[in-house]
Amino acid sequence: LMPGAKHFVIYPGPSPYYGHGDYLEDSNTSWDADEEYSDNNGGTWYSVTNSEHSIYTMYEAILYSSW
């Protein structure tokens, strides 16, 4: 999505469980998503269970284009 971005995010489930295209439709504002992320191009991965949902993560990525 963003040339030069170093922050990668995946949502392994079970919460939320995304089907094809659901990433762009999840407007849930709860901070209860299971997420795995890397801040260094996939070098080190972290797992959390209290993350924001996908549409807001994408918003942050666009807002802070270097994220």
mmCIF file of N, CA, C and O in Angstrom:
data_model
loop_
_atom_site.group_PDB
_atom_site.id
_atom_site.type_symbol
_atom_site.label_atom_id
_atom_site.label_comp_id
_atom_site.label_asym_id
_atom_site.label_seq_id
_atom_site.Cartn_x
_atom_site.Cartn_y
_atom_site.Cartn_z
ATOM 1 N N LEU A 1 0.798 -1.203 0.000
ATOM 2 C CA LEU A 1 0.000 0.000 0.000
ATOM 3 C C LEU A 1 0.839 1.264 0.000
ATOM 4 O O LEU A 1 0.531 2.206 -0.700
ATOM 5 N N MET A 2 1.858 1.309 0.820
ATOM 6 C CA MET A 2 2.636 2.528 0.982
ATOM 7 C C MET A 2 4.101 2.262 0.673
ATOM 8 O O MET A 2 4.749 1.518 1.410
ATOM 9 N N PRO A 3 4.619 2.839 -0.372
ATOM 10 C CA PRO A 3 6.048 2.679 -0.650
ATOM 11 C C PRO A 3 6.885 3.188 0.523
ATOM 12 O O PRO A 3 6.632 4.266 1.045
ATOM 13 N N GLY A 4 7.825 2.416 0.971
ATOM 14 C CA GLY A 4 8.690 2.806 2.076
ATOM 15 C C GLY A 4 8.131 2.515 3.456
ATOM 16 O O GLY A 4 8.797 2.755 4.453
ATOM 17 N N ALA A 5 6.907 2.006 3.537
ATOM 18 C CA ALA A 5 6.324 1.704 4.850
ATOM 19 C C ALA A 5 7.079 0.552 5.495
ATOM 20 O O ALA A 5 7.517 -0.372 4.822
ATOM 21 N N LYS A 6 7.242 0.619 6.807
ATOM 22 C CA LYS A 6 7.956 -0.423 7.548
ATOM 23 C C LYS A 6 7.053 -1.129 8.549
ATOM 24 O O LYS A 6 7.450 -2.102 9.161
ATOM 25 N N HIS A 7 5.840 -0.613 8.752
ATOM 26 C CA HIS A 7 4.913 -1.181 9.725
ATOM 27 C C HIS A 7 3.963 -2.129 9.004
ATOM 28 O O HIS A 7 3.201 -1.710 8.140
ATOM 29 N N PHE A 8 4.034 -3.415 9.346
ATOM 30 C CA PHE A 8 3.171 -4.428 8.749
ATOM 31 C C PHE A 8 2.191 -4.917 9.798
ATOM 32 O O PHE A 8 2.550 -5.061 10.968
ATOM 33 N N VAL A 9 0.957 -5.209 9.382
ATOM 34 C CA VAL A 9 -0.080 -5.690 10.298
ATOM 35 C C VAL A 9 -0.824 -6.850 9.658
ATOM 36 O O VAL A 9 -1.186 -6.786 8.492
ATOM 37 N N ILE A 10 -1.055 -7.908 10.446
ATOM 38 C CA ILE A 10 -1.953 -8.972 10.028
ATOM 39 C C ILE A 10 -2.921 -9.252 11.174
ATOM 40 O O ILE A 10 -2.614 -9.003 12.338
ATOM 41 N N TYR A 11 -4.096 -9.737 10.831
ATOM 42 C CA TYR A 11 -5.119 -10.092 11.808
ATOM 43 C C TYR A 11 -5.346 -11.597 11.721
ATOM 44 O O TYR A 11 -6.069 -12.071 10.856
ATOM 45 N N PRO A 12 -4.693 -12.375 12.602
ATOM 46 C CA PRO A 12 -4.758 -13.831 12.492
ATOM 47 C C PRO A 12 -6.071 -14.439 12.979
ATOM 48 O O PRO A 12 -6.299 -15.617 12.786
ATOM 49 N N GLY A 13 -6.936 -13.636 13.622
ATOM 50 C CA GLY A 13 -8.185 -14.163 14.168
ATOM 51 C C GLY A 13 -7.932 -14.840 15.497
ATOM 52 O O GLY A 13 -6.805 -14.917 15.936
ATOM 53 N N PRO A 14 -8.909 -15.290 16.188
ATOM 54 C CA PRO A 14 -10.288 -15.400 15.753
ATOM 55 C C PRO A 14 -11.079 -14.099 15.821
ATOM 56 O O PRO A 14 -12.187 -14.041 15.322
ATOM 57 N N SER A 15 -10.540 -13.081 16.462
ATOM 58 C CA SER A 15 -11.296 -11.831 16.567
ATOM 59 C C SER A 15 -10.472 -10.670 16.033
ATOM 60 O O SER A 15 -9.416 -10.380 16.572
ATOM 61 N N PRO A 16 -10.869 -10.046 15.008
ATOM 62 C CA PRO A 16 -12.007 -10.379 14.142
ATOM 63 C C PRO A 16 -11.605 -11.430 13.123
ATOM 64 O O PRO A 16 -10.432 -11.609 12.829
ATOM 65 N N TYR A 17 -12.576 -12.122 12.585
ATOM 66 C CA TYR A 17 -12.334 -13.048 11.489
ATOM 67 C C TYR A 17 -12.708 -12.312 10.210
ATOM 68 O O TYR A 17 -13.852 -11.906 10.043
ATOM 69 N N TYR A 18 -11.741 -12.107 9.326
ATOM 70 C CA TYR A 18 -11.996 -11.378 8.092
ATOM 71 C C TYR A 18 -12.098 -12.322 6.909
ATOM 72 O O TYR A 18 -11.220 -13.140 6.687
ATOM 73 N N GLY A 19 -13.169 -12.171 6.151
ATOM 74 C CA GLY A 19 -13.287 -12.826 4.866
ATOM 75 C C GLY A 19 -12.742 -11.887 3.792
ATOM 76 O O GLY A 19 -12.245 -10.790 4.081
ATOM 77 N N HIS A 20 -12.863 -12.278 2.550
ATOM 78 C CA HIS A 20 -12.352 -11.468 1.436
ATOM 79 C C HIS A 20 -13.033 -10.098 1.426
ATOM 80 O O HIS A 20 -14.248 -9.992 1.374
ATOM 81 N N GLY A 21 -12.259 -9.040 1.501
ATOM 82 C CA GLY A 21 -12.795 -7.685 1.435
ATOM 83 C C GLY A 21 -13.261 -7.102 2.754
ATOM 84 O O GLY A 21 -13.574 -5.921 2.839
ATOM 85 N N ASP A 22 -13.334 -7.920 3.809
ATOM 86 C CA ASP A 22 -13.840 -7.425 5.093
ATOM 87 C C ASP A 22 -12.934 -6.390 5.746
ATOM 88 O O ASP A 22 -13.387 -5.600 6.563
ATOM 89 N N TYR A 23 -11.649 -6.370 5.393
ATOM 90 C CA TYR A 23 -10.727 -5.398 5.972
ATOM 91 C C TYR A 23 -11.209 -3.972 5.738
ATOM 92 O O TYR A 23 -11.012 -3.090 6.556
ATOM 93 N N LEU A 24 -11.832 -3.745 4.599
ATOM 94 C CA LEU A 24 -12.276 -2.395 4.232
ATOM 95 C C LEU A 24 -13.637 -2.034 4.786
ATOM 96 O O LEU A 24 -14.102 -0.914 4.597
ATOM 97 N N GLU A 25 -14.289 -2.959 5.480
ATOM 98 C CA GLU A 25 -15.641 -2.713 5.968
ATOM 99 C C GLU A 25 -15.773 -2.774 7.482
ATOM 100 O O GLU A 25 -16.843 -2.508 8.007
ATOM 101 N N ASP A 26 -14.732 -3.130 8.185
ATOM 102 C CA ASP A 26 -14.816 -3.285 9.642
ATOM 103 C C ASP A 26 -14.629 -1.933 10.321
ATOM 104 O O ASP A 26 -13.517 -1.490 10.557
ATOM 105 N N SER A 27 -15.729 -1.286 10.634
ATOM 106 C CA SER A 27 -15.668 0.031 11.268
ATOM 107 C C SER A 27 -15.869 -0.052 12.780
ATOM 108 O O SER A 27 -16.170 0.943 13.436
ATOM 109 N N ASN A 28 -15.691 -1.226 13.345
ATOM 110 C CA ASN A 28 -15.810 -1.424 14.778
ATOM 111 C C ASN A 28 -14.794 -0.540 15.504
ATOM 112 O O ASN A 28 -13.616 -0.523 15.160
ATOM 113 N N THR A 29 -15.231 0.210 16.495
ATOM 114 C CA THR A 29 -14.345 1.128 17.212
ATOM 115 C C THR A 29 -13.755 0.523 18.492
ATOM 116 O O THR A 29 -13.020 1.200 19.199
ATOM 117 N N SER A 30 -14.082 -0.723 18.783
ATOM 118 C CA SER A 30 -13.529 -1.386 19.972
ATOM 119 C C SER A 30 -12.056 -1.712 19.762
ATOM 120 O O SER A 30 -11.619 -1.983 18.657
ATOM 121 N N TRP A 31 -11.323 -1.687 20.843
ATOM 122 C CA TRP A 31 -9.902 -2.064 20.801
ATOM 123 C C TRP A 31 -9.778 -3.493 21.332
ATOM 124 O O TRP A 31 -9.227 -3.734 22.402
ATOM 125 N N ASP A 32 -10.287 -4.442 20.546
ATOM 126 C CA ASP A 32 -10.265 -5.831 20.976
ATOM 127 C C ASP A 32 -9.839 -6.784 19.859
ATOM 128 O O ASP A 32 -10.108 -7.976 19.917
ATOM 129 N N ALA A 33 -9.164 -6.271 18.854
ATOM 130 C CA ALA A 33 -8.748 -7.107 17.729
ATOM 131 C C ALA A 33 -7.445 -7.841 18.039
ATOM 132 O O ALA A 33 -6.539 -7.283 18.652
ATOM 133 N N ASP A 34 -7.386 -9.101 17.629
ATOM 134 C CA ASP A 34 -6.133 -9.861 17.682
ATOM 135 C C ASP A 34 -5.290 -9.407 16.496
ATOM 136 O O ASP A 34 -5.758 -9.403 15.359
ATOM 137 N N GLU A 35 -4.059 -9.018 16.772
ATOM 138 C CA GLU A 35 -3.219 -8.444 15.720
ATOM 139 C C GLU A 35 -1.784 -8.910 15.895
ATOM 140 O O GLU A 35 -1.318 -9.100 17.007
ATOM 141 N N GLU A 36 -1.113 -9.097 14.787
ATOM 142 C CA GLU A 36 0.333 -9.301 14.780
ATOM 143 C C GLU A 36 0.913 -8.172 13.948
ATOM 144 O O GLU A 36 0.378 -7.838 12.892
ATOM 145 N N TYR A 37 1.981 -7.553 14.450
ATOM 146 C CA TYR A 37 2.555 -6.420 13.727
ATOM 147 C C TYR A 37 4.074 -6.411 13.813
ATOM 148 O O TYR A 37 4.665 -7.008 14.704
ATOM 149 N N SER A 38 4.644 -5.738 12.846
ATOM 150 C CA SER A 38 6.088 -5.554 12.796
ATOM 151 C C SER A 38 6.364 -4.090 12.471
ATOM 152 O O SER A 38 5.709 -3.509 11.600
ATOM 153 N N ASP A 39 7.316 -3.496 13.158
ATOM 154 C CA ASP A 39 7.714 -2.112 12.892
ATOM 155 C C ASP A 39 9.028 -2.038 12.117
ATOM 156 O O ASP A 39 9.571 -0.962 11.926
ATOM 157 N N ASN A 40 9.555 -3.188 11.693
ATOM 158 C CA ASN A 40 10.847 -3.174 11.002
ATOM 159 C C ASN A 40 10.846 -4.105 9.783
ATOM 160 O O ASN A 40 11.708 -4.971 9.659
ATOM 161 N N ASN A 41 9.901 -3.895 8.918
ATOM 162 C CA ASN A 41 9.811 -4.665 7.663
ATOM 163 C C ASN A 41 9.683 -6.170 7.869
ATOM 164 O O ASN A 41 10.183 -6.955 7.081
ATOM 165 N N GLY A 42 9.046 -6.596 8.932
ATOM 166 C CA GLY A 42 8.857 -8.019 9.177
ATOM 167 C C GLY A 42 9.997 -8.698 9.892
ATOM 168 O O GLY A 42 9.995 -9.909 10.046
ATOM 169 N N GLY A 43 10.972 -7.926 10.361
ATOM 170 C CA GLY A 43 12.112 -8.503 11.069
ATOM 171 C C GLY A 43 11.727 -9.085 12.416
ATOM 172 O O GLY A 43 12.154 -10.174 12.775
ATOM 173 N N THR A 44 10.907 -8.377 13.169
ATOM 174 C CA THR A 44 10.440 -8.810 14.474
ATOM 175 C C THR A 44 8.926 -8.639 14.510
ATOM 176 O O THR A 44 8.420 -7.583 14.141
ATOM 177 N N TRP A 45 8.214 -9.672 14.956
ATOM 178 C CA TRP A 45 6.751 -9.631 15.015
ATOM 179 C C TRP A 45 6.288 -9.660 16.463
ATOM 180 O O TRP A 45 6.883 -10.327 17.297
ATOM 181 N N TYR A 46 5.227 -8.919 16.752
ATOM 182 C CA TYR A 46 4.609 -8.863 18.077
ATOM 183 C C TYR A 46 3.147 -9.260 17.947
ATOM 184 O O TYR A 46 2.503 -8.965 16.941
ATOM 185 N N SER A 47 2.602 -9.893 18.968
ATOM 186 C CA SER A 47 1.187 -10.272 19.005
ATOM 187 C C SER A 47 0.495 -9.525 20.126
ATOM 188 O O SER A 47 1.023 -9.462 21.249
ATOM 189 N N VAL A 48 -0.669 -8.966 19.832
ATOM 190 C CA VAL A 48 -1.479 -8.276 20.837
ATOM 191 C C VAL A 48 -2.935 -8.685 20.646
ATOM 192 O O VAL A 48 -3.337 -9.106 19.563
ATOM 193 N N THR A 49 -3.719 -8.551 21.705
ATOM 194 C CA THR A 49 -5.142 -8.875 21.638
ATOM 195 C C THR A 49 -6.008 -7.660 21.925
ATOM 196 O O THR A 49 -7.208 -7.779 22.081
ATOM 197 N N ASN A 50 -5.394 -6.487 22.003
ATOM 198 C CA ASN A 50 -6.144 -5.273 22.323
ATOM 199 C C ASN A 50 -5.835 -4.169 21.308
ATOM 200 O O ASN A 50 -5.547 -3.045 21.663
ATOM 201 N N SER A 51 -5.941 -4.519 20.043
ATOM 202 C CA SER A 51 -5.610 -3.575 18.987
ATOM 203 C C SER A 51 -6.882 -3.038 18.336
ATOM 204 O O SER A 51 -7.969 -3.595 18.482
ATOM 205 N N GLU A 52 -6.724 -1.949 17.583
ATOM 206 C CA GLU A 52 -7.855 -1.405 16.848
ATOM 207 C C GLU A 52 -8.151 -2.264 15.630
ATOM 208 O O GLU A 52 -7.314 -3.045 15.195
ATOM 209 N N HIS A 53 -9.320 -2.128 15.080
ATOM 210 C CA HIS A 53 -9.730 -2.928 13.931
ATOM 211 C C HIS A 53 -9.164 -2.345 12.638
ATOM 212 O O HIS A 53 -8.645 -1.228 12.604
ATOM 213 N N SER A 54 -9.267 -3.096 11.571
ATOM 214 C CA SER A 54 -8.524 -2.842 10.332
ATOM 215 C C SER A 54 -8.745 -1.478 9.699
ATOM 216 O O SER A 54 -7.788 -0.852 9.249
ATOM 217 N N ILE A 55 -9.957 -0.991 9.618
ATOM 218 C CA ILE A 55 -10.186 0.267 8.904
ATOM 219 C C ILE A 55 -9.463 1.421 9.610
ATOM 220 O O ILE A 55 -8.939 2.327 8.973
ATOM 221 N N TYR A 56 -9.359 1.353 10.924
ATOM 222 C CA TYR A 56 -8.652 2.402 11.662
ATOM 223 C C TYR A 56 -7.142 2.230 11.567
ATOM 224 O O TYR A 56 -6.406 3.213 11.565
ATOM 225 N N THR A 57 -6.664 0.994 11.475
ATOM 226 C CA THR A 57 -5.242 0.778 11.243
ATOM 227 C C THR A 57 -4.847 1.328 9.878
ATOM 228 O O THR A 57 -3.810 1.972 9.726
ATOM 229 N N MET A 58 -5.694 1.118 8.879
ATOM 230 C CA MET A 58 -5.420 1.668 7.545
ATOM 231 C C MET A 58 -5.452 3.191 7.558
ATOM 232 O O MET A 58 -4.630 3.849 6.914
ATOM 233 N N TYR A 59 -6.379 3.755 8.318
ATOM 234 C CA TYR A 59 -6.450 5.207 8.454
ATOM 235 C C TYR A 59 -5.149 5.756 9.038
ATOM 236 O O TYR A 59 -4.593 6.742 8.547
ATOM 237 N N GLU A 60 -4.645 5.120 10.096
ATOM 238 C CA GLU A 60 -3.385 5.546 10.711
ATOM 239 C C GLU A 60 -2.236 5.466 9.715
ATOM 240 O O GLU A 60 -1.380 6.341 9.662
ATOM 241 N N ALA A 61 -2.210 4.400 8.913
ATOM 242 C CA ALA A 61 -1.141 4.225 7.933
ATOM 243 C C ALA A 61 -1.162 5.351 6.888
ATOM 244 O O ALA A 61 -0.109 5.848 6.474
ATOM 245 N N ILE A 62 -2.351 5.749 6.485
ATOM 246 C CA ILE A 62 -2.468 6.833 5.505
ATOM 247 C C ILE A 62 -2.140 8.184 6.156
ATOM 248 O O ILE A 62 -1.425 9.002 5.599
ATOM 249 N N LEU A 63 -2.643 8.385 7.369
ATOM 250 C CA LEU A 63 -2.416 9.639 8.086
ATOM 251 C C LEU A 63 -0.939 9.878 8.337
ATOM 252 O O LEU A 63 -0.414 10.974 8.125
ATOM 253 N N TYR A 64 -0.234 8.833 8.788
ATOM 254 C CA TYR A 64 1.201 8.932 9.064
ATOM 255 C C TYR A 64 1.942 8.155 7.984
ATOM 256 O O TYR A 64 2.473 7.092 8.231
ATOM 257 N N SER A 65 2.018 8.660 6.815
ATOM 258 C CA SER A 65 2.460 7.918 5.640
ATOM 259 C C SER A 65 3.816 7.217 5.790
ATOM 260 O O SER A 65 4.164 6.391 4.979
ATOM 261 N N SER A 66 4.570 7.529 6.804
ATOM 262 C CA SER A 66 5.846 6.844 7.016
ATOM 263 C C SER A 66 5.725 5.675 7.974
ATOM 264 O O SER A 66 6.702 4.997 8.250
ATOM 265 N N TRP A 67 4.524 5.403 8.498
ATOM 266 C CA TRP A 67 4.328 4.405 9.554
ATOM 267 C C TRP A 67 4.500 3.025 9.064
ATOM 268 O O TRP A 67 4.047 2.452 8.197
#
